[in-house]
Short mmCIF file of C-alpha atoms in Angstrom, two decimals:
data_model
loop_
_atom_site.label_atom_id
_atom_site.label_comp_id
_atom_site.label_asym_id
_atom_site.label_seq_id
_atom_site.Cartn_x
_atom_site.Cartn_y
_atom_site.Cartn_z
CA UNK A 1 42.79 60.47 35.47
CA UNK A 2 39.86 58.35 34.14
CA UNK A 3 38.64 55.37 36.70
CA UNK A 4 40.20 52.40 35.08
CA UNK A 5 43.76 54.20 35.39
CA UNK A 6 42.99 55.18 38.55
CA UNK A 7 42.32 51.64 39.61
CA UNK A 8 45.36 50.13 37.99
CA UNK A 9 47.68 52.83 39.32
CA UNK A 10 46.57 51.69 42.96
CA UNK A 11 46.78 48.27 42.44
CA UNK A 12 50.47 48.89 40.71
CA UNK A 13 51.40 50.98 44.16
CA UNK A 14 50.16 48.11 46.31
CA UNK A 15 52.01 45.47 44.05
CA UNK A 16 55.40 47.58 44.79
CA UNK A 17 54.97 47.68 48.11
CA UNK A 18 54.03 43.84 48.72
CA UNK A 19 50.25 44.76 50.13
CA UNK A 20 48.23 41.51 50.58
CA UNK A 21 46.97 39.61 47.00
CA UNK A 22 43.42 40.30 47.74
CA UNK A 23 43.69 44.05 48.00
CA UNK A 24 45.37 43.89 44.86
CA UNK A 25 43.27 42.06 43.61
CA UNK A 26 40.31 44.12 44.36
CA UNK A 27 41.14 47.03 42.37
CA UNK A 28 42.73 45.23 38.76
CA UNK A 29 38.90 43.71 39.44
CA UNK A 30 37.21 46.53 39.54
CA UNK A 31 39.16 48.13 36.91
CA UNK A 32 38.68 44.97 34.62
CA UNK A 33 34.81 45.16 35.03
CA UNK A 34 34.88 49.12 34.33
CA UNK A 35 37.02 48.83 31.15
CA UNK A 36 34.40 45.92 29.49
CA UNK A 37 31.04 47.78 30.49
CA UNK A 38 29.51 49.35 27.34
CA UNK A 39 29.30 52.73 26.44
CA UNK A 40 27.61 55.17 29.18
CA UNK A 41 26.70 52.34 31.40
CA UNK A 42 29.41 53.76 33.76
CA UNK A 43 28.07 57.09 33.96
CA UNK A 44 24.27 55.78 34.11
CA UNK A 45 24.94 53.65 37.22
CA UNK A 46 27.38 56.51 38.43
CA UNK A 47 24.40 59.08 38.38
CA UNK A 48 22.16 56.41 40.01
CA UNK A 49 24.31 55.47 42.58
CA UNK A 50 23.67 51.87 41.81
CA UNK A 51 27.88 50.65 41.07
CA UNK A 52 28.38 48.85 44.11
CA UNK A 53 25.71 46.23 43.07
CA UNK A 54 27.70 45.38 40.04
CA UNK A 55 29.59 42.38 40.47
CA UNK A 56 33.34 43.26 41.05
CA UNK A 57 33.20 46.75 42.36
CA UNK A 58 32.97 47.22 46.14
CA UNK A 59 32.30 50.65 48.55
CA UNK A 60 36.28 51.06 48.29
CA UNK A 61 36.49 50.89 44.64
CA UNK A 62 33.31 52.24 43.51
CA UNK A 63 34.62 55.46 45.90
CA UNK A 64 37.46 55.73 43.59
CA UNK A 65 35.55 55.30 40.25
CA UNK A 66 33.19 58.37 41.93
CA UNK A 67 35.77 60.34 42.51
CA UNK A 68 37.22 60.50 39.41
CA UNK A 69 34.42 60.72 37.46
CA UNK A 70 34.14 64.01 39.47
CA UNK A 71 37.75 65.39 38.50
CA UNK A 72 39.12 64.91 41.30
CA UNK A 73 42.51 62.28 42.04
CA UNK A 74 40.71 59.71 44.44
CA UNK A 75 41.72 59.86 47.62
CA UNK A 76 42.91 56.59 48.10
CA UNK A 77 45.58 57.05 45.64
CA UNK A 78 46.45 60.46 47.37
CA UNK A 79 46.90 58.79 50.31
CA UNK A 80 49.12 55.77 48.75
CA UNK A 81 50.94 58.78 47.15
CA UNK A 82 51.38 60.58 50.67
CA UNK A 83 52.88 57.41 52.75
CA UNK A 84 55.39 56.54 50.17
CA UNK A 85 54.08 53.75 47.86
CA UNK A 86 55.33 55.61 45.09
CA UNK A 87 58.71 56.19 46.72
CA UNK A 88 61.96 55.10 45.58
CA UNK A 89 62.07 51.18 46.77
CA UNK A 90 65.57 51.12 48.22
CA UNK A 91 68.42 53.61 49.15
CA UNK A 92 70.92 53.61 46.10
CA UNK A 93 70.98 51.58 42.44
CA UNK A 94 69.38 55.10 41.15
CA UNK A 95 72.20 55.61 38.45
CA UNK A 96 72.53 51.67 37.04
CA UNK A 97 68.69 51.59 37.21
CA UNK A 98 68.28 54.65 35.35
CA UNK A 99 70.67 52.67 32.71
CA UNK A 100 67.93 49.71 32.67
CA UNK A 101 66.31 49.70 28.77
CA UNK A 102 63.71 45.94 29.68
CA UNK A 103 63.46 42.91 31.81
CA UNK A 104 64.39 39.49 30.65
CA UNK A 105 62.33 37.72 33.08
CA UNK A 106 58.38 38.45 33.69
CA UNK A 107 55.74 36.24 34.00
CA UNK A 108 51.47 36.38 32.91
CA UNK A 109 48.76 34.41 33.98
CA UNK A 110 49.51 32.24 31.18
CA UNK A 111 51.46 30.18 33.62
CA UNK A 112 51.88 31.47 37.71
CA UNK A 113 51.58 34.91 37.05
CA UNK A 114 48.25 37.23 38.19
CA UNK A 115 47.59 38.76 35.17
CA UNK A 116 47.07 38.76 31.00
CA UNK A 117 50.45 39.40 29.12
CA UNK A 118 48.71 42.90 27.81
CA UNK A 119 49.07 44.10 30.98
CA UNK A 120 51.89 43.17 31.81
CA UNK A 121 53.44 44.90 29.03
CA UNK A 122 51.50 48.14 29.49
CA UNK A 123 53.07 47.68 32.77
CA UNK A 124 56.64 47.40 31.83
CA UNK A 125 56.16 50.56 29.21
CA UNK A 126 54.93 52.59 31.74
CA UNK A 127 57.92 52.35 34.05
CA UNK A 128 60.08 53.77 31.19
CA UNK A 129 61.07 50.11 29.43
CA UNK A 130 61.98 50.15 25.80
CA UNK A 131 61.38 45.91 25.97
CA UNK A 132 60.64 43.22 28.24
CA UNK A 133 60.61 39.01 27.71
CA UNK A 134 58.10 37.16 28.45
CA UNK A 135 59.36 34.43 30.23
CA UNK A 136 56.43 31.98 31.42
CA UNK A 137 57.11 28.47 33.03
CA UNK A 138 58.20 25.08 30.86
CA UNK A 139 55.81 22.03 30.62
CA UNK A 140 57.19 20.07 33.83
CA UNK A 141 56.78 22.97 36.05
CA UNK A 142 53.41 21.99 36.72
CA UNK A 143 52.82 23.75 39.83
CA UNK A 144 53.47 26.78 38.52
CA UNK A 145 50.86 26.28 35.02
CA UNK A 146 54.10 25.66 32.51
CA UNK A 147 53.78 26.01 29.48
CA UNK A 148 52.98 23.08 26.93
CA UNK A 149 54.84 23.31 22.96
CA UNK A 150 51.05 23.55 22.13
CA UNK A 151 50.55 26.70 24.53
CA UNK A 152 53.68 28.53 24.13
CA UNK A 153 53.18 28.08 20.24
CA UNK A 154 49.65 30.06 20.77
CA UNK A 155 51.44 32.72 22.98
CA UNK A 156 54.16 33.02 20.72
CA UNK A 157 51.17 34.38 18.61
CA UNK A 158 49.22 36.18 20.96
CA UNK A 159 52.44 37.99 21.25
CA UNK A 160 53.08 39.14 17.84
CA UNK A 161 49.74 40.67 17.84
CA UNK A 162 50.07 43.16 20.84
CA UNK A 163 53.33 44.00 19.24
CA UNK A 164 51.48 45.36 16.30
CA UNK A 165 49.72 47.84 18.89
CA UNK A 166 52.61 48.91 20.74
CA UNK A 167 55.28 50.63 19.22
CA UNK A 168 57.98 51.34 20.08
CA UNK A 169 57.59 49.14 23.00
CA UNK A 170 58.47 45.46 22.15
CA UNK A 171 57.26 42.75 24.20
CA UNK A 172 59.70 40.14 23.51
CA UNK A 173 58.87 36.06 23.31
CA UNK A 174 60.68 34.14 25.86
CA UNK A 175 60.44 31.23 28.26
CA UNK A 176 61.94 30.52 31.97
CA UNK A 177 62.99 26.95 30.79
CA UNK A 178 63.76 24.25 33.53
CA UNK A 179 67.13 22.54 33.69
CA UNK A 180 66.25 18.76 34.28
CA UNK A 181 68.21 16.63 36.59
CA UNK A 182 70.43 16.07 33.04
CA UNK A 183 71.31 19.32 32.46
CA UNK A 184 69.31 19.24 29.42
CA UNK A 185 66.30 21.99 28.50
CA UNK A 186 62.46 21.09 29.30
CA UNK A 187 60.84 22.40 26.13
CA UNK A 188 61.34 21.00 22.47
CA UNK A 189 64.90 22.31 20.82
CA UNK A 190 62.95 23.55 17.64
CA UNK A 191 60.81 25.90 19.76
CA UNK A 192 63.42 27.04 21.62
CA UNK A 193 65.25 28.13 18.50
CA UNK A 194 62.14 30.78 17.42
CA UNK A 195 62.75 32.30 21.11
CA UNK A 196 64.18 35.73 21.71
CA UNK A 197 65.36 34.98 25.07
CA UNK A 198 65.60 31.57 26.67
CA UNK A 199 65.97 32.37 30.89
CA UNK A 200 67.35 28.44 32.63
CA UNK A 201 66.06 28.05 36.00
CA UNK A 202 66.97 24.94 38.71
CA UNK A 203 63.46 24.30 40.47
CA UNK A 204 63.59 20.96 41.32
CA UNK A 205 66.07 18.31 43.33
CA UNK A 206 67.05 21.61 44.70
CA UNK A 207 69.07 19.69 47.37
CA UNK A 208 70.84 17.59 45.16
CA UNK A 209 74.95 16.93 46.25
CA UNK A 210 77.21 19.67 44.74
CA UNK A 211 79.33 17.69 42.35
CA UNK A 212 75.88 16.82 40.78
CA UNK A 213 74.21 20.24 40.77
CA UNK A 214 77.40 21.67 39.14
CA UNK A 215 77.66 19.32 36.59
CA UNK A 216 73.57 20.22 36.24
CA UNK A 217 74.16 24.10 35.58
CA UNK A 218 77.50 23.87 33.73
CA UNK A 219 75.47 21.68 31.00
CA UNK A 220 72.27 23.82 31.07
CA UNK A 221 74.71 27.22 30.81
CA UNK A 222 76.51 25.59 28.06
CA UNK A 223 73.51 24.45 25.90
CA UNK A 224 73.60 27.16 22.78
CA UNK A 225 69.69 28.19 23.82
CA UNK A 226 70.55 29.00 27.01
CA UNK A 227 70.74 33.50 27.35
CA UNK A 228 70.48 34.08 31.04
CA UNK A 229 70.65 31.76 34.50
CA UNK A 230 68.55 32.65 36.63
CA UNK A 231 68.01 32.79 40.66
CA UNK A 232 71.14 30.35 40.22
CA UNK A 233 71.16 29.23 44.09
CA UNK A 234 67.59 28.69 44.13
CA UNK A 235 67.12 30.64 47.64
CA UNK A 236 64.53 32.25 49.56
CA UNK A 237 65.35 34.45 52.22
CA UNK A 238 61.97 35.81 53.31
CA UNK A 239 58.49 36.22 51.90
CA UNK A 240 55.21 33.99 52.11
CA UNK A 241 57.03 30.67 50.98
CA UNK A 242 59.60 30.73 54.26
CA UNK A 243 63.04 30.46 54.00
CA UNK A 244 64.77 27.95 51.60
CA UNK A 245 68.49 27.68 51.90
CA UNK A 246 70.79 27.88 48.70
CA UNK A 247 71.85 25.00 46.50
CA UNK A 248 75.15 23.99 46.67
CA UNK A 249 77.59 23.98 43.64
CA UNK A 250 80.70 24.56 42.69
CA UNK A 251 80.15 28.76 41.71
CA UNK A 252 83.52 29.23 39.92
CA UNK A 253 83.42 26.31 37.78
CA UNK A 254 79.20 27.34 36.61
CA UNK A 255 80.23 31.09 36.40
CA UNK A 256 83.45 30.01 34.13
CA UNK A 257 81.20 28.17 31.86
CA UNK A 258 78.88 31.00 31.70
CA UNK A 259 81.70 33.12 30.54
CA UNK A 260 82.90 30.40 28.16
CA UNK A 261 79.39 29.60 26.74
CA UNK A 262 78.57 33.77 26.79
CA UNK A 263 75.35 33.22 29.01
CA UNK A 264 74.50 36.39 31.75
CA UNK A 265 74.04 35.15 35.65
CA UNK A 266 70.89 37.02 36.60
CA UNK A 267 70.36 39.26 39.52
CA UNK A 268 67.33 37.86 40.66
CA UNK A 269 65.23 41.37 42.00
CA UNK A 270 62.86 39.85 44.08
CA UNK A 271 62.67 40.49 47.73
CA UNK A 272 62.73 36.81 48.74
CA UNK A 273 65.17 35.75 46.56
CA UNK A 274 68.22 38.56 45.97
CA UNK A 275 69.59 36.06 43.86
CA UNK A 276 72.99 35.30 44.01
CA UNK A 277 74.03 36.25 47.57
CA UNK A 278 76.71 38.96 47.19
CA UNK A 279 79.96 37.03 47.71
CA UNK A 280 78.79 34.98 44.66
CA UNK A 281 77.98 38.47 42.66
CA UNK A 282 81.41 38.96 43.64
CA UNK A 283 82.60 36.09 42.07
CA UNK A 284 80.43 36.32 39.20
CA UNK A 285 82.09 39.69 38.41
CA UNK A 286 85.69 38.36 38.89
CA UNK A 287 84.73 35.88 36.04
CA UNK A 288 83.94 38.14 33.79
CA UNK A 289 80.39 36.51 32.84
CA UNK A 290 77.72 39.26 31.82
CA UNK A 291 74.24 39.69 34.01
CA UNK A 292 70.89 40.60 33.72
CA UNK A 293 69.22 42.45 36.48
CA UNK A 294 65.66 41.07 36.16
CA UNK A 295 62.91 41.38 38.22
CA UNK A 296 60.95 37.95 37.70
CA UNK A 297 57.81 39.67 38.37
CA UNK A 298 54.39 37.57 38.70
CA UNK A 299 52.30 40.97 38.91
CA UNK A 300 52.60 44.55 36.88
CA UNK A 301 54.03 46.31 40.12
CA UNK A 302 56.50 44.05 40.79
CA UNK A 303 58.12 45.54 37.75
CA UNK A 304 59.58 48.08 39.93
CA UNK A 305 61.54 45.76 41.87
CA UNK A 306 64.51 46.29 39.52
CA UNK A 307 66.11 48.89 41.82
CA UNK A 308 66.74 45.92 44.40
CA UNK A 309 68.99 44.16 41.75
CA UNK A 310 70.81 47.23 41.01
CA UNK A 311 71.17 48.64 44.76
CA UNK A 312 73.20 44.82 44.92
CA UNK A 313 75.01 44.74 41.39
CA UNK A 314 76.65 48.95 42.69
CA UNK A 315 77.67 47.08 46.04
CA UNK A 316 79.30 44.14 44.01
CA UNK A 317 81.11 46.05 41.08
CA UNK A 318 79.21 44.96 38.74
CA UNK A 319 79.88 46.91 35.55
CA UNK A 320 77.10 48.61 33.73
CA UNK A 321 78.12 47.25 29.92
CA UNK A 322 78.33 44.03 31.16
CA UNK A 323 74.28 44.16 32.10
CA UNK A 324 72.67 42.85 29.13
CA UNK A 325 69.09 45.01 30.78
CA UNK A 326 70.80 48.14 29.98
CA UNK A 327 71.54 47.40 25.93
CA UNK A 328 69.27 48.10 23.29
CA UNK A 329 66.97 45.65 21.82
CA UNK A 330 68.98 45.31 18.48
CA UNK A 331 71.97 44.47 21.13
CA UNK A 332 70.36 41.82 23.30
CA UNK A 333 68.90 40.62 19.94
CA UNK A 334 72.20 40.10 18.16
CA UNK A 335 73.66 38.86 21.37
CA UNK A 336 71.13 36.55 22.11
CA UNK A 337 71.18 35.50 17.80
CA UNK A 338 74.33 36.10 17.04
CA UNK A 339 76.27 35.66 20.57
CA UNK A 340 77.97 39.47 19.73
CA UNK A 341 78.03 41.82 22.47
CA UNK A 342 77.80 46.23 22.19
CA UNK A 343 80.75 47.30 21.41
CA UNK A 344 82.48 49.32 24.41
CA UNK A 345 82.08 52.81 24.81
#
């Protein structure tokens, strides 16, 4: 194991495991400074002992850079190893999650997320992914860094060149678009149209009355853009943000447009959101809509969190063909073109 993979592989176990930001944050450092230094300088200031006065690497990290120069895996990632970090996250989900092909909802530091798109891609191949969507914020998100027609147009070809590099991984060009208090889409109609994946999110008026919000989600479902809803209640159960109760709407009537209109009600993965609360997963499933079990990750070991979604989608019933995350990427492409689903069986 060389020291930048050794770096990243800790940070990736600490991401999983929801360890503080600034641990994390330590070691994709260090591992950033490592992987631009030229050629030998590592092993010159190695042999001279003189790495922990570069700026980025500290005694913790320039202890694991040591010890792998040396051969040896670095003990701090033996001990990660040891206490569980790279554990399974959650009792159950093993079978559906072993079904999982991608992720139609990730997010780079192009908008809120922690880091480049690159590695969040490398990320997503090396958990086992055949394809993931990026899915940053729209323009009136602006909290959260959304993404101008200007921006996205540049990511849109930032994207197609890492694809060139990484076959047969496909990173695939998305957005997390917000529905506006109209129901309509917050990002121009043309752009959306040269989109593999378009993810509809509620993230404002959050509290609006139900008869509203309904009418709100049944139009933004219903739009022929629109692939997946996601985190459809909008809640937060626990996590750094508190608590944030669930918007209220009328589930049957959004869930029976989303079968209508053919767009998948996400399983939101993340720990603070489980997104929607099982009796709604119930009722999603008695609709007959299709889901995606995402895991709206804002950092490369968050792309783990998958098995969360799935431990919740085996509790609910929630068939396997019906989860858009377990086709191919022909199949989610002609379904999310061509509104045809895989064939059964």
């Amino acid at each position: 194991m060389d020291p930048v993979t050794a770096l990243r592989r800790i940070a990736f176990l600490l991401e999983r495991t929801q360890a503080p930001t600034y641990r994390v944050k330590a070691f994709r450092t260090a591992a950033d400074v490592i992987a631009d230094m030229a050629d030998g300088e590592l092993a010159k200031r190695a042999a001279a002992g003189s790495l922990e006065s570069v700026r980025g690497i500290g005694p913790k990290t320039a202890k694991v850079v040591l010890e792998a120069l040396a051969g040896d895996r670095p003990g701090y990632l033996r001990r990660l190893e040891e206490e569980g970090a790279s554990a399974p996250l959650a009792e159950g989900g093993q079978e559906l999650r072993a079904a999982l092909r991608g992720d139609c909802h990730l997010h780079s530091d192009w908008s809120d997320g922690g880091s480049p798109i690159e590695e969040m891609g490398w990320a997503a191949a090396g958990i086992g992914h055949e394809w993931a969507v990026l899915t940053d914020h729209s323009p009136r998100l602006t909290v959260a860094n959304g993404l101008s027609p200007e921006r996205l147009r540049r990511q849109l070809e930032v994207v197609a060149a890492v694809n060139e590099r990484w076959a047969p991984f496909r990173l695939l060009t998305g957005i997390e678009c917000d529905i506006l208090e109209d129901g309509s889409l917050d990002q121009e109609e043309e752009l959306l149209e040269q989109l593999d994946v378009v993810v509809v999110s509620v993230h404002s008026k959050l509290r609006m009355d139900a008869a509203a919000m309904t009418r709100r989600m049944v139009a933004a479902v219903r739009n022929p853009h629109a692939d997946v809803l996601g985190h459809c209640t909008g809640r937060l159960v626990t996590g750094g943000r508190g608590k944030r109760p669930e918007s209220e709407f009328d589930a049957d009537e959004v869930f029976a447009a989303c079968a209508e209109s053919g767009t998948a009600v996400e399983i939101n993965s993340r720990p603070e959101r489980l997104d929607p609360p099982r009796r709604l997963l119930r009722r999603a499933v008695d609709a007959g809509v299709l889901f995606s079990i995402d895991t709206d990750a804002h950092a490369p070991g968050q792309l783990d969190w998958q098995v969360f979604g799935c431990v919740r989608a085996q509790e609910c019933g929630v068939p396997a063909e019906r989860v858009v995350t377990t086709w191919t990427r022909e199949e989610l492409l002609t379904w999310t073109r061509e509104g045809r689903t895989p064939a059964p069986g």
